[in-house]
Amino acid sequence: MARRLPNFSALRAFEAAARHENFSRAAEELHLTHGAISHQVRALEEELGRQLFVRHGRQVKITNDGLKFAQFLGKAFADIGAATDAMRAASINQRLTITSIPSFAARWLAPRLGKFIELHPDIEVVLQSSGHMQDLAREGVDVGIRFGRGNYPGMVVLRLMGDVYYPVVSPHYRGGQLPLAPADLARHTLLRSVERWTPWLHAAGVDLPEPSGGLLFEDLSMLVRSAADGNGVALVRHVVAMQEIASGQLLRLFNVATPSPDEYYFVTPPGAVGKPQVTAFRDWLLEEIAVFQRQHA
């Protein structure tokens, strides 16, 4: 049979009043009125059948019985506080911090991430976008999505997928007078980025020098936007440009694609590998990539 416990609010009011030996200060601590504290303490005394305070007007002095009871309650409340802190800490441990190169974060991962959050509502996801290598463990990052050669010393590394390059252009570029063959690119504006044109030009059998001068885009998302605005022909990675291609804002030119020497990698500090939220995200991400590759095979 369950024990009948006193009203919890009355216990809190009494414990605070006993600690301060003052009803007014207890009222301030619990954001109550002096009268509310006095009422709850009297109700507790009636329920226990014991006097807990000796009253002299507004002056109160705790009784010996009251002091012993207050000490037990103080320990019990401390235990409750410790258990609550442990639960909060467990909740914080369900946070998943991901850092990704900006182009992949904005154009591939972020549009899909809502599905992961729906599947795992207990996980708080923090997505950081950074093009710079970070010390993941030192900065408290659980997962890094990197685009490179897979050489990340001290990290647990999993290859996700490769990518390919090809040229794209807005259907409205030069009033729709688009290049019809790779050799025609000699008469068109080639937008520049950190990714060189030369490997693709060689694969297409075009003897053109690497474009030089003018604006160079370090952010591939801005390169794609400039191409969609009709400013020129851009050499893009498929993963970065596929949204605009699907929507018709960009057209893929020719049937030549060159594989990227860099690939996408899932990088984790050893200390984070065993976290359940990291495992859940890795499994979900691999499945999403498998679906993506089947759709774009």
Tab-separated table of C-alpha atoms in Angstrom:
chain	number	residue	atom	x	y	z
A	1	MET	CA	0.000	0.000	0.000
A	2	ALA	CA	1.411	3.413	-1.008
A	3	ARG	CA	2.337	5.789	1.774
A	4	ARG	CA	0.320	8.978	2.056
A	5	LEU	CA	2.832	11.806	1.808
A	6	PRO	CA	2.273	15.378	2.988
A	7	ASN	CA	1.643	18.096	0.397
A	8	PHE	CA	4.941	18.763	-1.410
A	9	SER	CA	4.419	22.555	-1.454
A	10	ALA	CA	3.919	22.521	2.306
A	11	LEU	CA	7.123	20.511	2.766
A	12	ARG	CA	9.075	23.015	0.629
A	13	ALA	CA	7.582	25.940	2.547
A	14	PHE	CA	8.469	24.375	5.896
A	15	GLU	CA	12.021	23.409	4.862
A	16	ALA	CA	12.753	26.943	3.616
A	17	ALA	CA	11.216	28.505	6.749
A	18	ALA	CA	13.277	26.165	8.955
A	19	ARG	CA	16.496	27.019	7.108
A	20	HIS	CA	15.935	30.753	7.433
A	21	GLU	CA	14.000	30.519	10.731
A	22	ASN	CA	12.051	33.342	9.156
A	23	PHE	CA	8.790	33.119	7.192
A	24	SER	CA	9.424	36.329	5.216
A	25	ARG	CA	12.783	35.164	3.853
A	26	ALA	CA	11.281	31.757	3.023
A	27	ALA	CA	8.497	33.579	1.150
A	28	GLU	CA	11.072	35.565	-0.876
A	29	GLU	CA	12.979	32.388	-1.792
A	30	LEU	CA	9.857	30.566	-2.991
A	31	HIS	CA	8.202	33.667	-4.525
A	32	LEU	CA	5.221	33.381	-2.173
A	33	THR	CA	3.641	35.686	0.401
A	34	HIS	CA	4.377	35.570	4.135
A	35	GLY	CA	0.762	34.513	4.658
A	36	ALA	CA	1.079	31.599	2.204
A	37	ILE	CA	4.147	30.245	4.022
A	38	SER	CA	2.411	30.588	7.401
A	39	HIS	CA	-0.723	28.848	6.070
A	40	GLN	CA	1.228	25.922	4.558
A	41	VAL	CA	3.320	25.424	7.722
A	42	ARG	CA	0.179	25.394	9.905
A	43	ALA	CA	-1.472	22.868	7.559
A	44	LEU	CA	1.629	20.652	7.819
A	45	GLU	CA	1.622	20.917	11.633
A	46	GLU	CA	-2.040	19.845	11.704
A	47	GLU	CA	-1.340	16.896	9.419
A	48	LEU	CA	1.665	15.755	11.477
A	49	GLY	CA	0.027	16.458	14.816
A	50	ARG	CA	3.207	18.223	15.964
A	51	GLN	CA	4.177	21.840	16.472
A	52	LEU	CA	7.110	22.710	14.212
A	53	PHE	CA	7.578	26.357	15.243
A	54	VAL	CA	6.994	28.332	18.433
A	55	ARG	CA	5.491	31.676	17.440
A	56	HIS	CA	5.903	35.042	19.170
A	57	GLY	CA	3.969	37.425	16.941
A	58	ARG	CA	5.881	37.442	13.613
A	59	GLN	CA	8.945	35.960	15.333
A	60	VAL	CA	9.292	32.173	14.989
A	61	LYS	CA	11.644	29.619	16.553
A	62	ILE	CA	11.871	26.065	15.310
A	63	THR	CA	11.163	23.216	17.757
A	64	ASN	CA	13.491	20.242	18.257
A	65	ASP	CA	11.054	17.977	16.371
A	66	GLY	CA	10.843	20.554	13.612
A	67	LEU	CA	14.626	20.793	13.342
A	68	LYS	CA	15.046	17.017	12.973
A	69	PHE	CA	12.283	16.902	10.338
A	70	ALA	CA	13.808	19.847	8.463
A	71	GLN	CA	17.203	18.094	8.334
A	72	PHE	CA	15.619	14.970	6.787
A	73	LEU	CA	13.778	17.130	4.247
A	74	GLY	CA	16.945	19.073	3.388
A	75	LYS	CA	18.730	15.826	2.516
A	76	ALA	CA	15.733	14.546	0.543
A	77	PHE	CA	15.520	17.781	-1.479
A	78	ALA	CA	19.277	17.628	-2.144
A	79	ASP	CA	18.836	14.063	-3.477
A	80	ILE	CA	15.974	15.212	-5.693
A	81	GLY	CA	18.148	18.070	-6.981
A	82	ALA	CA	21.026	15.711	-7.770
A	83	ALA	CA	18.704	13.322	-9.617
A	84	THR	CA	17.272	16.247	-11.593
A	85	ASP	CA	20.779	17.436	-12.550
A	86	ALA	CA	21.625	13.916	-13.718
A	87	MET	CA	18.507	13.847	-15.901
A	88	ARG	CA	19.374	17.251	-17.374
A	89	ALA	CA	22.909	16.078	-18.077
A	90	ALA	CA	21.523	13.007	-19.850
A	91	SER	CA	19.325	15.297	-21.932
A	92	ILE	CA	22.309	17.481	-22.881
A	93	ASN	CA	24.140	14.298	-23.896
A	94	GLN	CA	21.480	13.839	-26.580
A	95	ARG	CA	22.807	16.919	-28.363
A	96	LEU	CA	24.427	16.173	-31.729
A	97	THR	CA	26.861	18.768	-33.052
A	98	ILE	CA	27.717	18.509	-36.753
A	99	THR	CA	30.133	20.641	-38.738
A	100	SER	CA	30.066	20.513	-42.521
A	101	ILE	CA	31.587	22.286	-45.491
A	102	PRO	CA	29.145	25.092	-46.414
A	103	SER	CA	28.151	23.792	-49.863
A	104	PHE	CA	27.195	20.327	-48.563
A	105	ALA	CA	25.507	21.723	-45.448
A	106	ALA	CA	23.317	24.208	-47.306
A	107	ARG	CA	22.537	22.262	-50.469
A	108	TRP	CA	22.427	18.600	-49.519
A	109	LEU	CA	22.282	18.062	-45.760
A	110	ALA	CA	20.071	20.871	-44.426
A	111	PRO	CA	17.095	20.137	-46.751
A	112	ARG	CA	17.082	16.508	-45.540
A	113	LEU	CA	17.862	17.055	-41.860
A	114	GLY	CA	14.218	17.584	-40.916
A	115	LYS	CA	13.576	13.894	-41.619
A	116	PHE	CA	16.274	12.881	-39.124
A	117	ILE	CA	14.852	15.227	-36.480
A	118	GLU	CA	11.349	13.759	-37.007
A	119	LEU	CA	12.760	10.253	-36.473
A	120	HIS	CA	14.746	11.331	-33.380
A	121	PRO	CA	12.864	14.167	-31.630
A	122	ASP	CA	14.883	13.532	-28.436
A	123	ILE	CA	18.126	14.577	-30.177
A	124	GLU	CA	18.993	18.284	-30.337
A	125	VAL	CA	20.874	18.841	-33.606
A	126	VAL	CA	23.356	21.713	-33.955
A	127	LEU	CA	24.575	22.187	-37.549
A	128	GLN	CA	27.636	24.364	-38.024
A	129	SER	CA	28.860	25.402	-41.463
A	130	SER	CA	32.602	25.839	-41.838
A	131	GLY	CA	35.076	25.546	-44.658
A	132	HIS	CA	38.028	25.353	-42.276
A	133	MET	CA	39.454	22.276	-40.617
A	134	GLN	CA	38.636	22.262	-36.914
A	135	ASP	CA	39.899	20.365	-33.913
A	136	LEU	CA	36.616	18.473	-33.536
A	137	ALA	CA	37.338	16.956	-30.121
A	138	ARG	CA	38.565	20.223	-28.603
A	139	GLU	CA	35.576	22.173	-29.926
A	140	GLY	CA	33.044	19.589	-28.751
A	141	VAL	CA	31.956	18.600	-32.278
A	142	ASP	CA	30.577	15.071	-32.674
A	143	VAL	CA	30.659	14.741	-36.468
A	144	GLY	CA	32.518	16.505	-39.263
A	145	ILE	CA	31.435	16.169	-42.909
A	146	ARG	CA	34.603	16.767	-44.900
A	147	PHE	CA	35.431	16.972	-48.601
A	148	GLY	CA	38.967	15.743	-49.204
A	149	ARG	CA	41.210	12.714	-49.568
A	150	GLY	CA	40.273	10.981	-46.310
A	151	ASN	CA	43.472	11.753	-44.435
A	152	TYR	CA	42.294	12.979	-41.037
A	153	PRO	CA	44.835	11.801	-38.418
A	154	GLY	CA	43.469	10.766	-35.034
A	155	MET	CA	39.888	10.651	-36.308
A	156	VAL	CA	37.568	7.745	-37.118
A	157	VAL	CA	36.897	8.179	-40.848
A	158	LEU	CA	34.125	6.728	-43.056
A	159	ARG	CA	33.834	7.445	-46.788
A	160	LEU	CA	30.344	8.665	-47.705
A	161	MET	CA	30.390	9.221	-51.473
A	162	GLY	CA	32.243	10.782	-54.366
A	163	ASP	CA	31.154	13.568	-56.702
A	164	VAL	CA	31.569	14.662	-60.332
A	165	TYR	CA	32.116	17.970	-62.134
A	166	TYR	CA	30.301	19.270	-65.206
A	167	PRO	CA	29.420	22.701	-66.662
A	168	VAL	CA	26.047	24.368	-66.132
A	169	VAL	CA	24.421	27.526	-67.426
A	170	SER	CA	21.198	29.472	-67.021
A	171	PRO	CA	18.703	28.874	-69.855
A	172	HIS	CA	18.474	32.698	-70.065
A	173	TYR	CA	22.237	33.238	-70.451
A	174	ARG	CA	22.894	35.458	-73.504
A	175	GLY	CA	19.249	35.381	-74.412
A	176	GLY	CA	19.284	31.608	-74.747
A	177	GLN	CA	22.231	31.525	-77.173
A	178	LEU	CA	23.957	28.685	-75.305
A	179	PRO	CA	27.131	26.824	-76.264
A	180	LEU	CA	26.259	23.715	-78.279
A	181	ALA	CA	29.612	21.916	-78.030
A	182	PRO	CA	32.549	22.029	-75.594
A	183	ALA	CA	34.692	23.888	-78.165
A	184	ASP	CA	32.145	26.737	-78.146
A	185	LEU	CA	33.208	27.588	-74.571
A	186	ALA	CA	36.113	29.581	-76.040
A	187	ARG	CA	33.554	32.286	-76.926
A	188	HIS	CA	31.745	32.297	-73.577
A	189	THR	CA	32.304	33.587	-70.059
A	190	LEU	CA	33.675	30.825	-67.812
A	191	LEU	CA	33.008	31.584	-64.161
A	192	ARG	CA	35.956	30.845	-61.887
A	193	SER	CA	36.014	29.092	-58.514
A	194	VAL	CA	38.530	27.297	-56.335
A	195	GLU	CA	37.842	24.224	-58.523
A	196	ARG	CA	39.958	24.325	-61.702
A	197	TRP	CA	38.449	23.996	-65.184
A	198	THR	CA	41.516	22.319	-66.759
A	199	PRO	CA	40.747	18.631	-65.890
A	200	TRP	CA	37.244	18.912	-67.335
A	201	LEU	CA	38.453	20.800	-70.442
A	202	HIS	CA	41.017	18.058	-71.117
A	203	ALA	CA	38.362	15.336	-70.627
A	204	ALA	CA	36.114	17.166	-73.113
A	205	GLY	CA	38.952	17.391	-75.656
A	206	VAL	CA	39.076	21.180	-75.529
A	207	ASP	CA	42.432	22.925	-75.708
A	208	LEU	CA	41.663	26.017	-73.676
A	209	PRO	CA	43.788	27.641	-70.969
A	210	GLU	CA	42.604	27.808	-67.363
A	211	PRO	CA	40.394	30.918	-67.077
A	212	SER	CA	42.119	33.788	-65.279
A	213	GLY	CA	41.273	37.284	-64.077
A	214	GLY	CA	37.976	38.580	-62.814
A	215	LEU	CA	36.000	37.280	-59.863
A	216	LEU	CA	36.948	33.989	-58.189
A	217	PHE	CA	34.271	32.315	-56.036
A	218	GLU	CA	35.482	30.500	-52.916
A	219	ASP	CA	31.911	29.589	-51.916
A	220	LEU	CA	30.435	27.170	-54.474
A	221	SER	CA	26.902	28.176	-53.464
A	222	MET	CA	27.680	31.710	-54.652
A	223	LEU	CA	29.143	30.294	-57.872
A	224	VAL	CA	25.893	28.412	-58.526
A	225	ARG	CA	23.852	31.521	-57.773
A	226	SER	CA	25.925	33.600	-60.181
A	227	ALA	CA	25.428	31.020	-62.943
A	228	ALA	CA	21.675	30.909	-62.244
A	229	ASP	CA	21.650	34.712	-62.571
A	230	GLY	CA	23.005	34.315	-66.130
A	231	ASN	CA	26.515	35.652	-65.514
A	232	GLY	CA	28.335	32.815	-67.292
A	233	VAL	CA	29.068	29.105	-67.506
A	234	ALA	CA	30.082	27.459	-64.213
A	235	LEU	CA	31.911	24.212	-63.536
A	236	VAL	CA	30.061	22.687	-60.581
A	237	ARG	CA	29.899	19.574	-58.468
A	238	HIS	CA	26.723	17.586	-58.942
A	239	VAL	CA	25.819	17.543	-55.239
A	240	VAL	CA	26.075	21.336	-55.092
A	241	ALA	CA	24.080	22.232	-58.223
A	242	MET	CA	21.409	19.524	-58.477
A	243	GLN	CA	18.654	21.650	-56.847
A	244	GLU	CA	18.917	24.354	-59.507
A	245	ILE	CA	19.144	21.737	-62.249
A	246	ALA	CA	16.004	20.000	-60.959
A	247	SER	CA	14.122	23.321	-60.794
A	248	GLY	CA	15.228	24.362	-64.291
A	249	GLN	CA	17.237	27.373	-63.111
A	250	LEU	CA	20.355	25.721	-64.520
A	251	LEU	CA	20.944	23.431	-67.487
A	252	ARG	CA	23.694	20.842	-67.568
A	253	LEU	CA	25.843	21.255	-70.678
A	254	PHE	CA	27.206	18.378	-72.740
A	255	ASN	CA	27.573	14.760	-71.668
A	256	VAL	CA	31.020	14.972	-70.115
A	257	ALA	CA	31.633	14.687	-66.371
A	258	THR	CA	34.933	14.292	-64.553
A	259	PRO	CA	35.210	12.554	-61.183
A	260	SER	CA	36.332	14.735	-58.325
A	261	PRO	CA	39.665	13.709	-56.746
A	262	ASP	CA	38.126	14.710	-53.410
A	263	GLU	CA	35.271	12.817	-51.780
A	264	TYR	CA	32.863	13.272	-48.877
A	265	TYR	CA	33.854	11.762	-45.524
A	266	PHE	CA	32.164	11.242	-42.156
A	267	VAL	CA	34.781	12.178	-39.550
A	268	THR	CA	34.341	11.524	-35.826
A	269	PRO	CA	36.603	12.021	-32.792
A	270	PRO	CA	37.234	8.619	-31.125
A	271	GLY	CA	35.492	9.795	-27.963
A	272	ALA	CA	32.244	10.486	-29.826
A	273	VAL	CA	32.033	7.306	-31.922
A	274	GLY	CA	30.036	5.345	-29.322
A	275	LYS	CA	27.432	8.070	-28.650
A	276	PRO	CA	23.974	6.760	-29.580
A	277	GLN	CA	23.087	10.008	-31.361
A	278	VAL	CA	26.236	9.737	-33.520
A	279	THR	CA	25.406	6.125	-34.425
A	280	ALA	CA	21.810	7.084	-35.254
A	281	PHE	CA	22.943	9.987	-37.455
A	282	ARG	CA	25.568	7.895	-39.274
A	283	ASP	CA	23.071	5.116	-40.057
A	284	TRP	CA	20.460	7.632	-41.244
A	285	LEU	CA	23.003	9.525	-43.365
A	286	LEU	CA	24.231	6.364	-45.094
A	287	GLU	CA	20.639	5.420	-45.941
A	288	GLU	CA	19.901	8.912	-47.297
A	289	ILE	CA	23.039	8.755	-49.452
A	290	ALA	CA	22.027	5.324	-50.767
A	291	VAL	CA	18.598	6.722	-51.758
A	292	PHE	CA	20.238	9.772	-53.354
A	293	GLN	CA	22.645	7.644	-55.386
A	294	ARG	CA	19.827	5.378	-56.603
A	295	GLN	CA	17.858	8.443	-57.724
A	296	HIS	CA	20.845	9.949	-59.547
A	297	ALA	CA	22.442	6.791	-60.926
